[in-house]
């Protein structure tokens, strides 16, 4: 058995499918590029049968990311990532998946059908013979289109192992090249899941010619432990998401599995193709785009993951780093530099530092970013790497703008009614001004924005945090809104529509401005999803949508 563990990233499918994680096509493409730079082996880019938009997003990723040559000079594969599309076990879904992924240099179709008694009886209303027959038929149909076919017996964690061996053996005969074993509901324990994988490897005819994969959910907080147990039992592909986002409690987190394999190499004796120094950057990108904030104490990528607060720990750290640190922060891309640039730094130094952080901007974008940097440096004496990352995220990792903030003035405090005057520029270039009072400055600002845009929504989450320490720190605001006009996304597993929510993110030294930008970025996504631009809907907006 080889010692290479393939990293199959499903942030754009199982992750994006989870409530609140909706991303626009442009954002998905940017995440896919970042995943390719990170060195993942497979990108599950989406579920093409869900909607024409989903199909188009997967197709664009296949064309633009799946055709890239040698992502990293030292990548073991020196090849572009495999681009995978998910399909239920139906010809229609498989055709859509193939339509989307066929443009990639290395396409894959991933099809699934449930094998647990509870799923077969209540959800599929099929018996074992019917399930077996459908698996054979659909895997061979997919294999007729694509040389690389993955099959997943959904809810394998609660399936009868003897039935699994039979189904998987037939899937191999029908042409499956990867067998993915999902613990769909996050039910198993590490011992059980490891034993399930060992049993499959021992008892499934033909398994030696396939890659066995593991796909865990975190309902009991065991996803990473179960994934590692599966890998120790012989699985050589791990299905994961960035920051562990995903259905309910989430999927296995990419960064946890990769860093466990890296940090405890003597225990596992296994390698991945991941450039771990990209981890933090991809984590921030996904958090900014989805509006799903990473909890501060999250392993590897949480804000406190490398912070040593307790005096006794700090003392130990000063004596020897390894007293309390099992990984170097730089290994995951957490830069320790404090003072990087200031007011007098030139464009060249700025560009060099951005390149060192992994950002390669076009000359035009660099000009824009440098302009923002100069403004920030006027307000803030020291500009750290974290500030630069927040600035780049705010300037470039935003959804296509429909409305932009053109001006904002607030009056607040204990002496009167909090009032906000907001000026927005619409898609046709015209400006709209509105003043509102509210319970506080953010409430007043949001009311004024609502009065202009008129996109009925409920604010589900609002969070603010300082990017760095100090009174002049950049404030980062993340929001999540739910449309009250009924936007739905299709859930592949429950086969139901669920209400879509939209995340937004903004950064500024003024937290009211950051709050306004975050809200606008979420509303812009909502407007794009509903193909409208509120009261300012004009031919210019329609043309803008068509060309974007
Ligand atoms: O959790 C699950 O079972 C899935 C399958 C579609 C692989 O996401
Ligand atoms: Zn899943």
XYZ file of C-alpha atoms and ligand atoms in Angstrom:
557
model
C 0.000 0.000 0.000
C 1.420 3.423 -0.914
C 2.062 6.055 1.751
C 0.448 8.960 -0.132
C -2.909 10.208 1.194
C -4.959 11.952 -1.461
C -6.729 15.077 -0.231
C -10.197 15.347 -1.758
C -11.638 18.749 -0.957
C -15.411 19.085 -0.885
C -15.645 22.666 0.433
C -17.398 23.689 -2.783
C -19.927 20.840 -2.620
C -20.616 19.435 0.870
C -19.318 22.677 2.430
C -21.209 25.050 0.188
C -24.360 22.962 0.572
C -24.497 23.782 4.303
C -26.709 26.606 5.561
C -25.144 30.011 5.107
C -22.191 28.909 3.033
C -23.573 30.086 -0.312
C -20.859 31.418 -2.624
C -21.188 33.140 -5.970
C -19.688 31.481 -9.067
C -16.804 33.960 -9.049
C -16.073 33.183 -5.415
C -16.198 29.438 -6.085
C -13.688 29.886 -8.868
C -11.369 31.871 -6.594
C -11.636 29.194 -3.882
C -10.909 26.485 -6.465
C -7.774 28.370 -7.551
C -6.672 28.663 -3.931
C -7.308 24.934 -3.384
C -5.189 24.128 -6.428
C -2.374 26.293 -5.028
C -2.785 24.517 -1.703
C -2.076 21.278 -3.563
C -5.292 19.291 -3.067
C -5.527 16.236 -5.294
C -9.258 16.431 -6.018
C -11.642 19.375 -5.995
C -15.296 18.379 -5.702
C -16.537 21.506 -7.416
C -20.277 21.089 -6.885
C -23.467 19.247 -7.714
C -24.160 20.181 -11.366
C -27.718 18.784 -11.443
C -28.849 21.169 -8.678
C -29.343 24.118 -11.048
C -27.957 25.599 -14.286
C -25.906 28.008 -12.128
C -24.314 25.149 -10.234
C -23.510 23.363 -13.484
C -21.943 26.502 -14.904
C -19.845 27.071 -11.764
C -18.447 23.526 -11.967
C -17.824 23.886 -15.700
C -15.874 27.103 -15.190
C -13.736 25.465 -12.533
C -13.095 22.498 -14.832
C -12.073 24.843 -17.654
C -10.042 27.327 -15.650
C -8.597 25.334 -12.760
C -8.771 21.762 -14.022
C -6.634 22.578 -17.006
C -3.814 24.261 -15.098
C -0.411 22.705 -15.433
C 1.982 21.948 -12.550
C 0.483 23.874 -9.684
C 3.574 23.681 -7.521
C 7.102 22.939 -8.612
C 7.504 20.444 -5.737
C 4.016 18.918 -6.018
C 4.318 15.118 -6.101
C 1.877 14.872 -8.952
C 2.975 17.910 -10.981
C -0.485 17.788 -12.463
C -3.630 19.881 -12.235
C -6.144 18.716 -9.630
C -8.867 16.262 -10.564
C -12.172 18.123 -10.922
C -15.093 16.121 -9.631
C -18.857 16.614 -9.935
C -21.392 14.908 -7.665
C -24.377 13.039 -9.104
C -27.194 11.040 -7.549
C -27.491 7.553 -8.998
C -29.540 8.692 -11.992
C -28.642 9.103 -15.661
C -29.845 12.692 -15.656
C -27.557 13.666 -12.777
C -24.613 11.752 -14.208
C -25.066 13.405 -17.604
C -25.070 16.848 -15.953
C -21.983 16.015 -13.920
C -20.174 14.868 -17.056
C -21.313 17.926 -19.002
C -19.638 20.078 -16.342
C -16.412 18.205 -15.576
C -15.454 16.863 -19.012
C -13.468 20.066 -19.744
C -10.937 19.300 -17.013
C -7.671 17.572 -17.879
C -8.559 15.039 -15.176
C -12.350 14.794 -14.747
C -14.151 12.606 -12.194
C -17.806 11.653 -11.719
C -18.842 10.900 -8.130
C -22.123 9.055 -7.764
C -23.810 7.836 -4.591
C -26.701 5.733 -3.323
C -27.660 4.954 0.258
C -27.071 1.448 1.642
C -28.296 1.661 5.255
C -31.632 -0.005 6.061
C -33.096 3.256 7.357
C -32.171 5.212 4.195
C -33.175 2.434 1.794
C -36.527 1.852 3.494
C -37.669 5.394 4.302
C -35.837 7.615 1.851
C -35.306 5.530 -1.270
C -38.201 3.099 -0.751
C -36.021 0.447 -2.366
C -34.937 -2.989 -1.175
C -31.389 -4.362 -1.224
C -31.742 -6.009 -4.654
C -33.016 -2.795 -6.215
C -30.181 -0.767 -4.668
C -27.584 -3.256 -5.891
C -29.040 -3.222 -9.389
C -29.120 0.607 -9.511
C -25.509 0.856 -8.331
C -24.322 -1.520 -11.055
C -26.350 0.268 -13.711
C -25.302 3.810 -12.738
C -21.636 3.124 -12.052
C -21.286 1.444 -15.439
C -23.189 4.296 -17.078
C -20.812 6.825 -15.478
C -17.810 4.718 -16.435
C -19.017 4.750 -20.044
C -18.556 8.523 -19.950
C -15.532 9.011 -17.717
C -12.496 6.870 -16.825
C -12.453 8.098 -13.253
C -15.582 7.145 -11.275
C -16.065 7.400 -7.533
C -18.909 5.564 -5.805
C -20.199 6.272 -2.281
C -22.611 4.028 -0.372
C -24.324 6.828 1.526
C -24.720 6.280 5.285
C -22.111 3.501 5.131
C -21.412 4.103 8.830
C -24.861 2.629 9.649
C -24.937 0.035 6.848
C -24.630 -3.735 7.241
C -20.939 -4.457 6.444
C -21.814 -7.697 4.600
C -24.145 -5.784 2.287
C -21.475 -3.107 1.827
C -18.894 -5.676 0.688
C -21.367 -6.949 -1.891
C -22.357 -3.485 -3.190
C -18.767 -2.236 -3.301
C -17.557 -5.415 -5.063
C -20.226 -4.952 -7.745
C -19.387 -1.232 -8.047
C -15.765 -2.181 -8.740
C -16.844 -4.676 -11.396
C -19.024 -1.956 -12.954
C -16.003 0.356 -13.210
C -15.624 2.351 -9.968
C -12.041 3.457 -9.399
C -12.508 5.054 -5.960
C -14.750 3.700 -3.201
C -15.694 6.418 -0.755
C -17.041 5.339 2.629
C -19.162 8.079 4.211
C -20.180 8.333 7.825
C -22.999 10.536 6.582
C -24.562 11.284 9.954
C -21.363 11.388 12.045
C -22.478 8.396 14.109
C -19.470 6.102 14.347
C -16.575 6.089 16.793
C -12.930 5.895 15.649
C -12.618 2.185 16.563
C -15.808 1.312 14.717
C -14.959 3.371 11.658
C -11.384 2.026 11.484
C -12.784 -1.529 11.728
C -15.330 -0.784 8.987
C -12.544 0.345 6.617
C -10.334 -2.619 7.554
C -13.292 -4.965 6.913
C -13.940 -3.412 3.500
C -10.289 -3.742 2.513
C -10.229 -7.381 3.646
C -13.543 -8.542 2.239
C -14.350 -6.617 -0.931
C -13.367 -8.466 -4.103
C -11.187 -6.329 -6.382
C -10.588 -3.600 -3.762
C -6.810 -3.820 -4.316
C -7.310 -2.054 -7.669
C -9.201 0.871 -6.132
C -8.512 3.750 -3.810
C -10.515 3.516 -0.588
C -11.653 6.911 0.640
C -13.156 8.201 3.886
C -15.780 10.938 4.279
C -16.840 11.816 7.826
C -19.222 14.255 9.444
C -18.660 15.890 12.797
C -21.969 15.424 14.620
C -20.206 13.924 17.648
C -17.002 15.915 17.172
C -15.259 12.751 15.926
C -14.806 13.517 12.215
C -11.035 14.059 12.310
C -10.459 11.100 14.651
C -12.626 8.856 12.457
C -10.879 10.009 9.285
C -7.455 9.300 10.786
C -8.669 5.890 12.007
C -9.868 5.124 8.474
C -6.517 6.200 7.036
C -4.657 4.026 9.540
C -6.849 1.124 8.468
C -5.745 1.610 4.838
C -7.826 4.405 3.258
C -5.702 6.525 0.962
C -8.102 9.364 0.202
C -9.576 11.727 2.807
C -12.618 13.846 1.965
C -12.424 17.113 3.834
C -13.459 20.773 3.820
C -11.616 23.955 4.684
C -12.435 25.035 8.269
C -14.554 21.866 8.523
C -17.614 23.617 7.081
C -20.438 21.363 5.958
C -23.821 19.825 6.686
C -24.996 20.255 10.307
C -21.873 20.078 12.526
C -19.677 20.051 9.440
C -17.301 17.748 7.592
C -13.807 16.649 8.551
C -11.519 19.662 8.519
C -8.750 19.646 5.914
C -6.270 21.477 8.094
C -6.706 19.112 11.049
C -6.117 15.944 9.038
C -3.191 17.367 7.087
C -1.458 18.798 10.156
C -2.042 15.630 12.196
C -0.370 13.588 9.435
C 2.450 16.140 9.194
C 3.078 16.795 12.852
C 2.874 13.134 13.913
C 4.698 11.699 10.897
C 6.429 8.930 12.901
C 2.995 7.695 14.049
C 1.367 7.679 10.618
C 4.316 7.415 8.236
C 2.154 9.009 5.534
C 2.433 12.090 3.321
C 0.076 14.441 1.474
C 0.729 16.852 -1.408
C -0.447 19.869 0.610
C 1.627 23.042 0.845
C 0.751 23.663 4.489
C 1.949 27.286 4.364
C -1.170 28.090 2.293
C -3.589 26.760 4.920
C -4.281 30.001 6.779
C -4.818 31.937 3.606
C -7.362 29.480 2.210
C -9.075 29.351 5.595
C -9.537 33.129 5.588
C -10.695 33.158 2.001
C -13.398 30.562 2.695
C -14.456 32.306 5.899
C -14.712 35.680 4.138
C -16.674 34.310 1.210
C -19.086 32.168 3.193
C -19.489 34.556 6.118
C -18.903 31.573 8.422
C -16.583 32.819 11.137
C -13.870 30.458 12.373
C -14.221 29.893 16.121
C -11.204 31.423 17.943
C -10.190 28.132 19.563
C -10.498 26.094 16.332
C -7.515 23.772 15.891
C -4.873 25.013 13.416
C -6.733 28.030 11.975
C -8.456 29.624 14.984
C -7.230 33.074 16.032
C -6.012 31.617 19.338
C -4.492 28.433 17.927
C -0.985 29.818 18.397
C -1.634 32.401 21.130
C -0.067 31.802 24.504
C -1.917 33.795 27.105
C -1.221 32.104 30.421
C 1.885 33.470 32.164
C 3.270 30.012 32.801
C 2.959 29.153 29.098
C 4.588 32.419 28.013
C 7.456 31.785 30.394
C 7.919 28.285 28.987
C 7.754 29.586 25.409
C 10.464 32.125 26.090
C 12.712 29.387 27.446
C 12.040 26.993 24.584
C 9.389 27.207 21.858
C 8.585 23.532 21.934
C 7.523 23.603 25.582
C 4.011 24.530 24.517
C 4.092 24.525 20.711
C 3.865 21.325 18.687
C 3.786 23.074 15.292
C 5.407 26.243 14.084
C 2.797 28.890 13.180
C 4.732 29.606 9.970
C 4.118 25.983 8.915
C 0.438 26.808 8.380
C 1.035 30.298 7.033
C 0.574 32.263 10.248
C 3.151 34.989 9.847
C 4.792 36.310 12.957
C 6.051 39.551 11.484
C 4.674 42.483 13.427
C 5.892 45.685 11.849
C 6.009 45.174 8.115
C 5.204 48.396 6.403
C 4.355 51.984 7.250
C 3.402 55.306 5.800
C 6.709 55.765 3.981
C 6.859 52.331 2.375
C 6.860 52.412 -1.391
C 4.899 50.462 -3.979
C 7.794 48.068 -4.538
C 8.105 47.093 -0.856
C 4.330 46.700 -0.748
C 4.346 44.432 -3.802
C 7.232 42.337 -2.457
C 5.449 41.819 0.875
C 2.200 40.837 -0.864
C 4.124 38.350 -3.004
C 5.760 36.917 0.116
C 2.285 36.446 1.555
C 1.267 34.573 -1.592
C -0.740 37.278 -3.389
C 0.024 37.936 -7.013
C -2.034 40.889 -8.162
C -2.217 42.361 -11.631
C -0.646 45.826 -12.015
C -4.103 47.443 -12.016
C -5.168 45.592 -8.868
C -1.861 46.384 -7.261
C -2.469 50.079 -7.879
C -5.883 49.797 -6.215
C -4.489 47.866 -3.266
C -1.590 50.305 -2.870
C -4.009 53.192 -2.809
C -5.979 51.508 -0.018
C -2.723 50.773 1.798
C -1.693 54.451 1.680
C -5.051 55.503 3.101
C -4.743 52.937 5.841
C -1.166 53.985 6.618
C -2.411 57.540 7.122
C -4.702 56.314 9.876
C -2.642 53.490 11.311
C 1.035 53.754 12.192
C 2.050 50.142 11.741
C 0.665 47.899 9.051
C 1.012 44.213 9.836
C 0.602 41.154 7.623
C -2.859 40.634 9.113
C -3.811 44.178 8.048
C -2.542 43.514 4.526
C -4.504 40.275 4.312
C -7.674 41.980 5.534
C -7.154 44.778 3.039
C -6.674 42.429 0.099
C -9.709 40.379 1.184
C -11.826 43.496 1.470
C -10.702 44.899 -1.872
C -10.681 41.755 -3.996
C -12.567 38.919 -2.281
C -15.900 40.637 -2.606
C -18.838 39.524 -4.681
C -19.429 41.402 -7.869
C -20.646 44.728 -6.636
C -24.167 45.789 -7.487
C -24.354 48.611 -4.962
C -21.255 50.276 -3.544
C -20.879 52.488 -0.528
C -20.343 56.030 -1.713
C -20.642 57.855 1.606
C -21.678 57.326 5.205
C -22.196 59.652 8.116
C -23.471 58.661 11.538
C -24.458 60.574 14.627
C -24.623 58.543 17.807
C -23.925 58.624 21.525
C -25.973 59.414 24.599
C -27.217 62.838 23.525
C -29.724 61.980 20.831
C -31.148 59.479 18.400
C -28.578 57.390 16.514
C -28.897 58.572 12.908
C -27.169 57.373 9.748
C -27.059 58.989 6.337
C -26.014 56.551 3.626
C -25.160 57.244 -0.005
C -24.983 54.235 -2.334
C -23.933 54.042 -5.950
C -26.168 51.748 -7.964
C -25.214 49.502 -10.882
C -26.066 52.225 -13.406
C -23.802 54.728 -11.643
C -26.607 56.785 -10.120
C -26.429 57.658 -6.426
C -29.147 57.152 -3.815
C -29.130 58.855 -0.425
C -31.189 57.962 2.606
C -31.165 58.932 6.295
C -32.646 56.754 9.050
C -32.706 56.551 12.812
C -32.119 53.295 14.665
C -31.392 51.734 18.015
C -27.677 52.289 17.390
C -25.388 53.436 14.577
C -25.242 50.018 12.876
C -29.009 49.587 13.060
C -29.538 53.089 11.622
C -27.030 52.376 8.827
C -28.663 49.051 7.939
C -32.108 50.642 7.910
C -30.886 53.319 5.496
C -29.321 50.667 3.239
C -32.548 48.642 3.355
C -34.584 51.709 2.429
C -32.489 52.166 -0.718
C -32.041 48.571 -1.821
C -35.389 47.158 -0.705
C -34.336 43.533 -0.593
C -36.409 42.050 2.248
C -34.107 40.028 4.488
C -33.475 38.904 8.043
C -30.087 39.567 9.605
C -29.121 36.226 11.128
C -25.616 36.957 12.323
C -23.428 39.976 12.898
C -19.940 39.714 14.291
C -17.083 42.142 14.565
C -13.474 41.555 15.460
C -10.231 43.484 15.425
C -7.663 42.237 12.901
C -4.739 43.287 15.089
C -4.223 44.716 18.542
C -4.359 48.416 19.324
C -6.842 51.226 19.212
C -6.145 51.901 15.518
C -6.771 48.268 14.474
C -8.728 47.389 11.356
C -12.172 46.099 12.271
C -13.511 43.110 10.343
C -17.255 42.563 10.216
C -18.995 39.397 9.053
C -22.748 39.135 8.545
C -25.202 36.517 7.368
C -28.614 37.399 5.944
C -31.569 35.318 4.865
C -33.765 36.459 2.036
C -37.427 36.839 2.889
C -38.329 36.489 -0.778
C -37.683 32.744 -0.896
C -34.282 31.778 -2.274
C -33.646 28.099 -2.109
C -30.773 25.759 -2.745
C -31.158 22.061 -3.421
C -29.947 19.639 -0.764
C -28.655 16.513 -2.523
C -29.042 14.240 0.433
C -32.487 15.123 1.723
C -33.590 16.006 -1.822
C -35.358 19.090 -0.514
C -35.052 22.801 -1.115
C -33.696 24.825 1.758
C -33.676 28.564 2.329
C -30.459 30.146 1.187
C -28.522 32.531 3.335
C -25.837 34.933 2.146
C -22.649 35.899 3.948
C -20.839 39.221 3.676
C -17.566 40.590 4.906
C -16.038 44.084 5.234
C -12.948 45.662 6.806
C -12.141 49.236 7.762
C -10.579 51.178 10.618
C -14.101 52.527 11.208
C -16.301 49.634 12.319
C -19.516 51.313 11.180
C -18.039 51.595 7.674
C -16.874 47.941 7.914
C -20.416 46.992 9.030
C -21.965 48.819 6.077
C -19.562 47.134 3.636
C -20.253 43.683 5.085
C -24.026 44.174 4.840
C -23.734 45.467 1.280
C -21.572 42.541 0.261
C -24.225 40.083 1.577
C -27.078 42.010 -0.069
C -25.169 42.187 -3.345
C -24.966 38.379 -3.338
C -28.671 38.185 -2.596
C -29.434 40.553 -5.469
C -27.226 38.633 -7.876
C -28.977 35.393 -6.834
C -32.356 36.965 -7.557
C -31.106 38.693 -10.721
C -32.328 42.058 -9.649
C -30.920 45.303 -8.291
C -33.821 46.704 -6.324
C -35.270 50.081 -7.147
C -32.323 50.988 -9.326
C -32.853 48.095 -11.712
C -31.915 49.496 -15.085
C -30.762 48.306 -18.509
C -27.207 49.031 -17.307
C -27.673 46.595 -14.430
C -29.119 43.933 -16.688
C -26.200 44.352 -19.104
C -23.815 44.185 -16.164
C -25.325 40.866 -15.047
C -25.115 39.439 -18.546
C -21.460 40.280 -19.026
C -20.300 39.300 -15.531
O -22.128 12.564 3.638
C -22.346 11.919 2.597
O -22.802 10.777 2.609
C -22.069 12.586 1.315
C -22.087 11.705 0.114
C -22.754 12.358 -1.037
C -20.694 11.277 -0.207
O -21.771 13.753 1.278
Zn -21.133 14.451 3.297
